[in-house]
mmCIF file of C-alpha atoms in Angstrom:
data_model
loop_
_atom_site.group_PDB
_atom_site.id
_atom_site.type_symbol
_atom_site.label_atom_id
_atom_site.label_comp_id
_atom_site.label_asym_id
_atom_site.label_seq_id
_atom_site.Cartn_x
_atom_site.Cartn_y
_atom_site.Cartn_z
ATOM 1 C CA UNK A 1024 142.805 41.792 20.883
ATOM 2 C CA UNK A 1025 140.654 42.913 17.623
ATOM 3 C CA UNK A 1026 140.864 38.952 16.287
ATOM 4 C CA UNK A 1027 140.095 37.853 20.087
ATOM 5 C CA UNK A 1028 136.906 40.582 20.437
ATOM 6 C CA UNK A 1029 135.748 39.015 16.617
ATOM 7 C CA UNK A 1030 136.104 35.748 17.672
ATOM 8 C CA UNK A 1031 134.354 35.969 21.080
ATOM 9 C CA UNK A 1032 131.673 37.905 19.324
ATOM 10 C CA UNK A 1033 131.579 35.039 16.887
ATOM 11 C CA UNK A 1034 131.517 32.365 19.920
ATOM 12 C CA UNK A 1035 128.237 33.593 20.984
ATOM 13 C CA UNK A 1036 126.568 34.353 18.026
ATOM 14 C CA UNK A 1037 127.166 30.633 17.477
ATOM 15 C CA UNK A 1038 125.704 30.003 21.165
ATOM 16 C CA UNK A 1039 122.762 32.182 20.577
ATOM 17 C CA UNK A 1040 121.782 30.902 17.415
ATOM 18 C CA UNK A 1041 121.606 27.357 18.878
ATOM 19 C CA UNK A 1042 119.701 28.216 21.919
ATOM 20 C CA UNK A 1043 117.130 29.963 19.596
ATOM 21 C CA UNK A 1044 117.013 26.499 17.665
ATOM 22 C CA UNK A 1045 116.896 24.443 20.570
ATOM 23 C CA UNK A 1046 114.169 26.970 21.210
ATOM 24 C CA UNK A 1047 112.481 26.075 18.039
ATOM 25 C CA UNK A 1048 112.226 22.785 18.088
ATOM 26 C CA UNK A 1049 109.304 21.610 17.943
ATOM 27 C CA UNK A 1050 107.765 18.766 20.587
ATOM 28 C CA UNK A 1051 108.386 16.095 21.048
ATOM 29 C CA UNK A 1052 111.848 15.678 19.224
ATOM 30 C CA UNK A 1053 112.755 12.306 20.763
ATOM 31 C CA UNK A 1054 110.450 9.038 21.718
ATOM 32 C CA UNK A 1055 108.238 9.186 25.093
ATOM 33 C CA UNK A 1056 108.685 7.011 27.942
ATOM 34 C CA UNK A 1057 105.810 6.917 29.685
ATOM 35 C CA UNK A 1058 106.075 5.245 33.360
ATOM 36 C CA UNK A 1059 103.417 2.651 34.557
ATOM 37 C CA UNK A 1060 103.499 2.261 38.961
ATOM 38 C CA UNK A 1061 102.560 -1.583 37.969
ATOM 39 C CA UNK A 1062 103.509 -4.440 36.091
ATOM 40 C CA UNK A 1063 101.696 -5.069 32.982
ATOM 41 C CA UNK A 1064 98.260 -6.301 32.416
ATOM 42 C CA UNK A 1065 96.149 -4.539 35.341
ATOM 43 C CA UNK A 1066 93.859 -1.448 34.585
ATOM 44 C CA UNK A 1067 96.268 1.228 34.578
ATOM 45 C CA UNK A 1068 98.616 -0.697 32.389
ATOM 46 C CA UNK A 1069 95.818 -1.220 29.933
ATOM 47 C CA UNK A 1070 94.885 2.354 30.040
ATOM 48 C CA UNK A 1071 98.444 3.348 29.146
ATOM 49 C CA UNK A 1072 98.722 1.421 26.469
ATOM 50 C CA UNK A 1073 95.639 2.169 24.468
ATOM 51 C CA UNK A 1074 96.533 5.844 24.946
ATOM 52 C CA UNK A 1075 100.254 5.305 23.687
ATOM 53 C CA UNK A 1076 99.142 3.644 20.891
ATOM 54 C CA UNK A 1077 97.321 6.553 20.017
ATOM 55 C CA UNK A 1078 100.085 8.714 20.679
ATOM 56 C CA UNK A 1079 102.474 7.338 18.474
ATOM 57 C CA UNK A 1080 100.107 8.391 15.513
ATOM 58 C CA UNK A 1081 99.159 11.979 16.589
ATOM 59 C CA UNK A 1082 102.779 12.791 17.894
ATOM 60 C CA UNK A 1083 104.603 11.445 15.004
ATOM 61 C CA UNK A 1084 107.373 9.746 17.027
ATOM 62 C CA UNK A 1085 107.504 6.516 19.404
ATOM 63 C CA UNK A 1086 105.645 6.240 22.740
ATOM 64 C CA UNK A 1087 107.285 3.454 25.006
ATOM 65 C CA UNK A 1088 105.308 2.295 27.735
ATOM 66 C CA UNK A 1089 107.837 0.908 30.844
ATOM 67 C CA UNK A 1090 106.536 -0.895 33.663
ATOM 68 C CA UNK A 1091 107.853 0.885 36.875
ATOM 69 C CA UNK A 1092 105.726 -1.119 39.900
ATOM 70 C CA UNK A 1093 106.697 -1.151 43.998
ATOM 71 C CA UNK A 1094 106.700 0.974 46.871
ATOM 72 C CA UNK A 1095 102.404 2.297 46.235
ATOM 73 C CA UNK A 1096 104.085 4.255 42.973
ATOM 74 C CA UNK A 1097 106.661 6.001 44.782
ATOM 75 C CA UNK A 1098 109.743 4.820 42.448
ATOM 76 C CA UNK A 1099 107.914 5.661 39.699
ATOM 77 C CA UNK A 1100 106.902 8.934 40.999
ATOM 78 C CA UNK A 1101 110.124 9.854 41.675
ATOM 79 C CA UNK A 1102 111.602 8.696 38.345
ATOM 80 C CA UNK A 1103 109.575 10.288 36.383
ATOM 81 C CA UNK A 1104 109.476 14.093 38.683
ATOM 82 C CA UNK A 1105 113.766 13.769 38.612
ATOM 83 C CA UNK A 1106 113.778 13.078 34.580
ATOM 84 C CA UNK A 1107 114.661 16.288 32.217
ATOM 85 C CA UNK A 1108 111.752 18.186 32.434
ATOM 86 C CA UNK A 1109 111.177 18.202 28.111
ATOM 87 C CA UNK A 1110 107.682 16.458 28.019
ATOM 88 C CA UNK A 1111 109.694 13.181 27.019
ATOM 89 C CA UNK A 1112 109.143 11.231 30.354
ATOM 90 C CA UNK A 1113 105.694 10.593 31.673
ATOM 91 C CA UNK A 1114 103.835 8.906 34.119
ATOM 92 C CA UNK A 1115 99.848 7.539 33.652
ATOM 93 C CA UNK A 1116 98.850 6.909 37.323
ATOM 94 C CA UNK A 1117 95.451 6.256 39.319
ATOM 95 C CA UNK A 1118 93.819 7.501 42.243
ATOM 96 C CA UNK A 1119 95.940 5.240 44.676
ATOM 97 C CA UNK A 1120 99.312 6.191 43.324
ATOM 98 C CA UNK A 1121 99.112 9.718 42.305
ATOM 99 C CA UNK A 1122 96.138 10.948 44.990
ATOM 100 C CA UNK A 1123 96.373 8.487 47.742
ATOM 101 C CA UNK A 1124 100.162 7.704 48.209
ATOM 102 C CA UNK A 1125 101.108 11.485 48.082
ATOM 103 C CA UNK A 1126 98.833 12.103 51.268
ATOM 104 C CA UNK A 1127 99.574 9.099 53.244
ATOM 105 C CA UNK A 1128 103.173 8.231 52.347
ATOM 106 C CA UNK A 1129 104.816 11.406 52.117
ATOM 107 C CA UNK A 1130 107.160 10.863 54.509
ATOM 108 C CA UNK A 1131 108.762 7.974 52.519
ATOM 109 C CA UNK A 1132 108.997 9.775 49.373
ATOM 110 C CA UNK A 1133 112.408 11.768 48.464
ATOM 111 C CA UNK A 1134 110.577 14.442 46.658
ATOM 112 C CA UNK A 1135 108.153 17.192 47.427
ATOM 113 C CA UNK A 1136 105.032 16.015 45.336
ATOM 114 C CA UNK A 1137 103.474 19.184 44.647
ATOM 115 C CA UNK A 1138 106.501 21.322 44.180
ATOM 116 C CA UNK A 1139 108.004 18.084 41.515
ATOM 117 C CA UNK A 1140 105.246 16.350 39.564
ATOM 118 C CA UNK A 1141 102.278 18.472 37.471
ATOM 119 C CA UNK A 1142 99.023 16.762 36.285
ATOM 120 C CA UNK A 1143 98.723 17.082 32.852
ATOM 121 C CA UNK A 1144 94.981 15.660 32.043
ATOM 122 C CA UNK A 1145 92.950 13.084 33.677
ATOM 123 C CA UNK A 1146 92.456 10.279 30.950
ATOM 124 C CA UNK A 1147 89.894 7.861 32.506
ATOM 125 C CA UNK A 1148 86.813 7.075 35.143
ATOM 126 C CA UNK A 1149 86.335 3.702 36.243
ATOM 127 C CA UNK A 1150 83.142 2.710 38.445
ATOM 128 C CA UNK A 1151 83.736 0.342 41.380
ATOM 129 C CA UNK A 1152 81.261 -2.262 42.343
ATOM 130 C CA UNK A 1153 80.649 -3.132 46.151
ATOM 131 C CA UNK A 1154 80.621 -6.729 45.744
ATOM 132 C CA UNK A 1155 79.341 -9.735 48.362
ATOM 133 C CA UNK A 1156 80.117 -13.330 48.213
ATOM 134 C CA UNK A 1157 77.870 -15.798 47.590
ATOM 135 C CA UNK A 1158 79.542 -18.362 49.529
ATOM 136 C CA UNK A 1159 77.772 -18.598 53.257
ATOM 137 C CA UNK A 1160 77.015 -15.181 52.779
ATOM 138 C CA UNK A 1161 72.756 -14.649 52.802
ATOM 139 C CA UNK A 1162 72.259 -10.437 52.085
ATOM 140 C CA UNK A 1163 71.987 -9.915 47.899
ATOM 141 C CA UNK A 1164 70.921 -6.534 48.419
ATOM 142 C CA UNK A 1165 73.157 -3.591 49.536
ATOM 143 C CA UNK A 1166 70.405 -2.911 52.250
ATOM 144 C CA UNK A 1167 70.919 -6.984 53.429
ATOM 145 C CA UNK A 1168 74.686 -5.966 53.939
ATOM 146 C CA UNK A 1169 74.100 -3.352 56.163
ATOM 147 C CA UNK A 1170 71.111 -5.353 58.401
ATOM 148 C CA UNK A 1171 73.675 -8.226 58.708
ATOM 149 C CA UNK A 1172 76.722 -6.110 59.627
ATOM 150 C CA UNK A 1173 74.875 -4.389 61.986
ATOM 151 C CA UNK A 1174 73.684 -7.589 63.751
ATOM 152 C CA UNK A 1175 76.914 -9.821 63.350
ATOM 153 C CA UNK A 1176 79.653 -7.071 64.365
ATOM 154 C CA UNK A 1177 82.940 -7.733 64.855
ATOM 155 C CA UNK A 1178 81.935 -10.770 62.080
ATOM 156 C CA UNK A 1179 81.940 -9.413 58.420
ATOM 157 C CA UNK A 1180 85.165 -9.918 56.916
ATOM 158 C CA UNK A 1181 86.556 -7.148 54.076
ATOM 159 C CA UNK A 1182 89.126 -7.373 51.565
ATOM 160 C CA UNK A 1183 91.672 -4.778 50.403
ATOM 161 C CA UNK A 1184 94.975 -4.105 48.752
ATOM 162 C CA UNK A 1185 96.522 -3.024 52.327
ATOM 163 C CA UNK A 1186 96.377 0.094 54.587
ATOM 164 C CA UNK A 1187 95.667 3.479 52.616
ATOM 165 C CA UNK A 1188 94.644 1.827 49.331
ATOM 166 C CA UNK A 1189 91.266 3.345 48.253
ATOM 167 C CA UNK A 1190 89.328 0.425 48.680
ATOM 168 C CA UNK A 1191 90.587 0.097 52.296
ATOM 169 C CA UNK A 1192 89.770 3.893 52.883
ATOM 170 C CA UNK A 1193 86.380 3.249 51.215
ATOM 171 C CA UNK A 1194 85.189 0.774 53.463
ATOM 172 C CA UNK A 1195 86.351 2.375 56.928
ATOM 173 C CA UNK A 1196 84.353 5.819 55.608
ATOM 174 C CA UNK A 1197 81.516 3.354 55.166
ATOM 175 C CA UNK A 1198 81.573 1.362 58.013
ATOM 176 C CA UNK A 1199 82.145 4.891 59.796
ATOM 177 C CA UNK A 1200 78.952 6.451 58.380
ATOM 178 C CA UNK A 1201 76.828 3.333 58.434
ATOM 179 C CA UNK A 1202 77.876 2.349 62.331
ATOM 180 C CA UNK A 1203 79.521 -0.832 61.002
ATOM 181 C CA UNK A 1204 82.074 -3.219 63.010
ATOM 182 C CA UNK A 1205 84.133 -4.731 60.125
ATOM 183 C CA UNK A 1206 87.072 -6.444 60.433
ATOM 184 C CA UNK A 1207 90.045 -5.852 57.782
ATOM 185 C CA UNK A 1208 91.885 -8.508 55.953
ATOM 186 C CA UNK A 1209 95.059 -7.104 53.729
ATOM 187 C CA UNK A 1210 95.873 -9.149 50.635
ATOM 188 C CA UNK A 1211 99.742 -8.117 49.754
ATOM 189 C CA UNK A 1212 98.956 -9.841 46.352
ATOM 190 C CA UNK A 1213 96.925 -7.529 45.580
ATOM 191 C CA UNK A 1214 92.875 -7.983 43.423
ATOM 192 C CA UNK A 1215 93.635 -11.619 42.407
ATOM 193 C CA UNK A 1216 94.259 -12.523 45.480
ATOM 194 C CA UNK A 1217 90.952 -10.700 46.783
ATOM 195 C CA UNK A 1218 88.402 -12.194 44.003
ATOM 196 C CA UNK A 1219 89.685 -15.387 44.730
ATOM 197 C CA UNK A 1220 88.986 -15.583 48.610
ATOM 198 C CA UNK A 1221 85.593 -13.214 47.918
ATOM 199 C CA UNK A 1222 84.760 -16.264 45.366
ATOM 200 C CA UNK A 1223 85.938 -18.799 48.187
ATOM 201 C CA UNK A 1224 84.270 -17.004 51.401
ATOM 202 C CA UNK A 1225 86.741 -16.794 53.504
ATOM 203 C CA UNK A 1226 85.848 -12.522 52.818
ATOM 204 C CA UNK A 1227 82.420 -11.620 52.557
ATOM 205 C CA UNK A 1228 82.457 -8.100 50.996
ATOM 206 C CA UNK A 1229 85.364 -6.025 48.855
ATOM 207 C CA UNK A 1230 85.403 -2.697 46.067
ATOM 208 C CA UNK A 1231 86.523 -3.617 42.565
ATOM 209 C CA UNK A 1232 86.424 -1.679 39.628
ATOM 210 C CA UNK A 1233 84.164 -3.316 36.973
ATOM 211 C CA UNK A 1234 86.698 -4.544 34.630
ATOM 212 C CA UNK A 1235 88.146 -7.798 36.875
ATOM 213 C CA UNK A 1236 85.490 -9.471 38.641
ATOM 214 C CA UNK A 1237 82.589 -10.314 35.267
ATOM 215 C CA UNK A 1238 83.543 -13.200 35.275
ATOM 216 C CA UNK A 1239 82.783 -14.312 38.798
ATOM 217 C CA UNK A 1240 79.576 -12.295 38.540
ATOM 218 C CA UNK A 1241 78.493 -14.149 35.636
ATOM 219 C CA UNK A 1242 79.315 -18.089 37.065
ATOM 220 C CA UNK A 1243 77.063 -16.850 40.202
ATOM 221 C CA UNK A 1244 80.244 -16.653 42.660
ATOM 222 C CA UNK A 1245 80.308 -12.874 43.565
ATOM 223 C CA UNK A 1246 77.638 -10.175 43.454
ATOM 224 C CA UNK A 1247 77.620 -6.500 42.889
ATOM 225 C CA UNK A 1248 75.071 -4.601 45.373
ATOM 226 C CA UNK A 1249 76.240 -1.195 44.714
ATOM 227 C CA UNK A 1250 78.368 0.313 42.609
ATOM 228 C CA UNK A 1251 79.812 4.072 42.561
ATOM 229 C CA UNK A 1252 78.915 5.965 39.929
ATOM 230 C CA UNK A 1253 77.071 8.681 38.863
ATOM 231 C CA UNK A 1254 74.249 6.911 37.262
ATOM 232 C CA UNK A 1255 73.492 3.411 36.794
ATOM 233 C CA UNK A 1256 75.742 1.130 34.158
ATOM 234 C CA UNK A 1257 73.752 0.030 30.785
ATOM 235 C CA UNK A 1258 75.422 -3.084 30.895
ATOM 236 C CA UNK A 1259 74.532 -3.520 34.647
ATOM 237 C CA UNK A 1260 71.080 -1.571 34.998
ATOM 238 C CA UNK A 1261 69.936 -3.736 38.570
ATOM 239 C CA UNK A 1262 73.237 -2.255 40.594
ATOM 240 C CA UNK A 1263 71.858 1.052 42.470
ATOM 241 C CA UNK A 1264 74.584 3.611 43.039
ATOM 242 C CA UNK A 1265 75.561 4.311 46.212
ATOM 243 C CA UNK A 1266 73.599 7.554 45.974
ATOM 244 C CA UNK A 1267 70.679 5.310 45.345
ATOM 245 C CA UNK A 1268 71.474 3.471 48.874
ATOM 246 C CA UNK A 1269 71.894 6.311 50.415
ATOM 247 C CA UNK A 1270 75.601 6.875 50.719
ATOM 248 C CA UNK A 1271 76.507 10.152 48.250
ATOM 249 C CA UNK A 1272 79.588 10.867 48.323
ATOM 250 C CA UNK A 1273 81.776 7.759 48.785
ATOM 251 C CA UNK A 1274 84.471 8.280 45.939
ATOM 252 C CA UNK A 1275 85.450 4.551 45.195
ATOM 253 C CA UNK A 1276 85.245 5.534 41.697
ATOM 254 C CA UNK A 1277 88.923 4.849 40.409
ATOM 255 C CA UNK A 1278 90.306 7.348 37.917
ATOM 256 C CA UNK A 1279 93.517 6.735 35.979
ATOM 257 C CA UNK A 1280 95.591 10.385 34.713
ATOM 258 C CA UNK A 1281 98.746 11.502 33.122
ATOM 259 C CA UNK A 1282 101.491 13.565 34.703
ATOM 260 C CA UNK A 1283 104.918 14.921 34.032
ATOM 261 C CA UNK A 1284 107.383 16.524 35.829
ATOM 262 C CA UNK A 1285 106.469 19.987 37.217
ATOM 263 C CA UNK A 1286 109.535 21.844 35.095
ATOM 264 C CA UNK A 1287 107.607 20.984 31.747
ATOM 265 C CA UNK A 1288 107.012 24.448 29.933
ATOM 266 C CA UNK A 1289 103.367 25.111 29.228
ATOM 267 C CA UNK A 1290 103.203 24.860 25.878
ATOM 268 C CA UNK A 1291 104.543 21.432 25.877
ATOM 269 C CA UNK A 1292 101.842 20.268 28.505
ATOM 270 C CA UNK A 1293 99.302 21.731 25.992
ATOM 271 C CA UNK A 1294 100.657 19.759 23.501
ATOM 272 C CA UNK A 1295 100.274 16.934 25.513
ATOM 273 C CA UNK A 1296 97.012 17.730 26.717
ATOM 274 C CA UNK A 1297 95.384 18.210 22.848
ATOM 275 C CA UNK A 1298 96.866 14.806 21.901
ATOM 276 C CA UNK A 1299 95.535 13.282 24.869
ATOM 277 C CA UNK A 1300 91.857 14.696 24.447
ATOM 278 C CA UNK A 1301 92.121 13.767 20.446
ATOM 279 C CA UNK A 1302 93.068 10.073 21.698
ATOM 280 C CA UNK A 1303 89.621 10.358 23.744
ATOM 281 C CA UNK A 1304 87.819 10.632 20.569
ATOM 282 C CA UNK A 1305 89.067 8.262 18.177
ATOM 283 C CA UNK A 1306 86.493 5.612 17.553
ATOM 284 C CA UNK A 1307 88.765 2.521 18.687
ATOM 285 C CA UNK A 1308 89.504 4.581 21.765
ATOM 286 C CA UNK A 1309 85.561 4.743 22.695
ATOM 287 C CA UNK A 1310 85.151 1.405 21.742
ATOM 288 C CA UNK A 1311 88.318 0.137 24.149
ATOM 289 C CA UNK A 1312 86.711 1.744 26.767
ATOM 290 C CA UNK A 1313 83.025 0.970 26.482
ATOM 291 C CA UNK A 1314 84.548 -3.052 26.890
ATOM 292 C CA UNK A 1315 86.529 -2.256 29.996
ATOM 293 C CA UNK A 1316 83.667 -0.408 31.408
ATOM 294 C CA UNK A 1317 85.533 2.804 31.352
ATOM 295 C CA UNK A 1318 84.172 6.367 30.796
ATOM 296 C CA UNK A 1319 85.545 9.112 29.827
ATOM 297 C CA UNK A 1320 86.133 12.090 33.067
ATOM 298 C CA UNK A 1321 83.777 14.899 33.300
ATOM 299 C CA UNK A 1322 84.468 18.053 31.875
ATOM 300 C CA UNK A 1323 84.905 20.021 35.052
ATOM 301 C CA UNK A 1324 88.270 18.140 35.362
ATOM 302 C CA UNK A 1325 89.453 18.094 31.332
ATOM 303 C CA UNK A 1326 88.663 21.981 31.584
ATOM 304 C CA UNK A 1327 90.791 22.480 34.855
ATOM 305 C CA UNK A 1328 93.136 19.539 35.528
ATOM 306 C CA UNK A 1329 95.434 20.906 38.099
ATOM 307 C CA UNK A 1330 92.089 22.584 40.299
ATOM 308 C CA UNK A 1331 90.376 19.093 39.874
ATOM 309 C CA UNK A 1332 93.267 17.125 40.976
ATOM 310 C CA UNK A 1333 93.817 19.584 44.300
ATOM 311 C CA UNK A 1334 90.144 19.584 45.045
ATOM 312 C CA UNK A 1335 90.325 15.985 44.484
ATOM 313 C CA UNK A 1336 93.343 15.409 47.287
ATOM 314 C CA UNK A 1337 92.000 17.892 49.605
ATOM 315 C CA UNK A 1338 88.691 15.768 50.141
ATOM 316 C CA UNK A 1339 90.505 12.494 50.435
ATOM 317 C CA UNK A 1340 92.938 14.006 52.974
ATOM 318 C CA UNK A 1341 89.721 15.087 54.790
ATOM 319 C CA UNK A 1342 88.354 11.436 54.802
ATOM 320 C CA UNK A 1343 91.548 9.682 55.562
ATOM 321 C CA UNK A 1344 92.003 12.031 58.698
ATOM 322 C CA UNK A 1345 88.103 11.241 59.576
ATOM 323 C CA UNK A 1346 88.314 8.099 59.883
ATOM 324 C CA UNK A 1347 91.967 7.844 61.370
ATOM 325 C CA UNK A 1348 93.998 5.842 58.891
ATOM 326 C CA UNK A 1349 97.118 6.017 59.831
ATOM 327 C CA UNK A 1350 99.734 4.100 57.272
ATOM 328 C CA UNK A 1351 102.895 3.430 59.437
ATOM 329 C CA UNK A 1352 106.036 4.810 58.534
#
């Protein structure tokens, strides 16, 4: 019995001491996956990247960026909030999949959202322009827009990624406020798709952040006649915000943010946190985003992520049950 008592003693001195080290090790001890809601090349995609690169030097091990798109973000919502909760699975998502899809799509989703996933700092702001065709399409001021809505209802066509994606949300609180009759055309492939028939005129008006649509802007095909933000863009100093045009408050402006399951100890979110907010300041980092027209977020919601991101749901929750959008389940 003596040996036995030793040897049990022994047993969990052994499991002790290993707990303690497991304790002790310091983060992260393995390489990140970090989970994209899209398939490569779009803005979130882009935004992951740049910041993983980053990553990899601060953190000292490898940051793997996997491409996890369907169902608004749900699968990769729910991959990443049922991974071990160690800070070594991620997900960078935007205001669609990680603020919008958790209000409207809830019912589809096989986890509770605020109970499973934690925000751990927003990472980027990206204005939206209100653009207008050019093709067949007379108003190049936001003020034309609204005099020609108003006297062709029922006539003014609008883009959007589907039912409950921000910029479909956008418009309705617009057309709401401004007494509008638009009529809603949903493009299941998504902005390409969009720019293309905005280019073409078969739509006359849609929201894209400034990154995508340059191009068109610059060969004359599309036209920005508001954009939201909180001041005018050096690089586009003629677009008014929608402030400017009277509309404050219209929240078009995309943001892209980090997040990990909601089991991650504090410490390791801080971690996570720091290396994210040193990313923001390399030079290459500023540089990156000055080119995609990206800014970095405002304090208020660096200083209290988790506050912002509530604050930030409960007002969209607000304006979706406004207007009535109701995404069918």
């Amino acid at each position: 019995m003596r040996r036995f008592g030793q040897a049990l003693v022994h047993a969990l001195c052994l499991v002790l001491a290993a707990a303690g080290a497991a304790a002790q090790t310091p983060y992260p001890s393995k390489p990140i996956r970090v989970l994209v809601p899209y398939a490569p090349g779009g803005l979130t995609d882009v935004v992951a990247r740049l910041y993983a690169e980053q990553l990899r030097h601060s953190l000292g091990r490898g940051v793997f960026v996997e491409n996890k798109p369907g169902a608004s973000g749900i699968i990769a919502i729910e991959e990443m909030a049922r991974a071990r909760p160690d800070g070594h699975t991620l997900m960078i998502g935007n205001i669609s999949t990680n603020g919008l899809t958790p209000i409207l799509l809830a019912k589809k989703m096989k986890i509770d959202y605020a109970r499973d996933v934690q925000i751990i700092t927003p990472l980027a702001d990206v204005p939206v322009f209100f653009l207008a065709t050019t093709t067949n399409f007379s108003p190049t001021a936001f003020a034309d827009f609204l005099a020609y809505a108003r006297e062709h209802p029922g006539k003014v066509r609008y883009g959007s990624a589907g039912i409950g994606s921000y910029q479909q949300i956008n418009t309705e609180i617009l057309a709401k406020r401004a007494g509008l009759d638009l009529v809603h055309i949903p493009f299941k492939g998504g902005g390409a798709e969009i720019i293309r028939d905005l280019a073409n005129g078969d739509i006359h008006v849609s929201w894209f952040n400034i990154t995508n649509p340059v191009g068109m802007m610059k060969a004359g095909r599309v036209r920005a006649v508001a954009i939201a933000a909180e001041r005018r863009l050096p690089q586009h100093p003629d677009v008014p915000t929608l402030s400017e045009v009277g509309f404050p408050g219209i929240r078009a402006s995309q943001w892209v943010a980090a997040f990990a399951p909601s089991g991650v100890p504090p410490d390791t979110i801080e971690a996570l946190r720091h290396a994210f907010g040193k990313a923001m300041a390399v030079p290459d980092m500023q540089e990156a985003f000055e080119r995609g027209g990206m800014v970095v977020p405002p304090q208020s919601s660096l200083d209290d992520p988790q506050g912002w991101l509530r604050n930030e749901m409960a007002n969209w929750k607000r304006d979706v049950d406004d207007v009535g959008i109701v995404v069918e389940e």
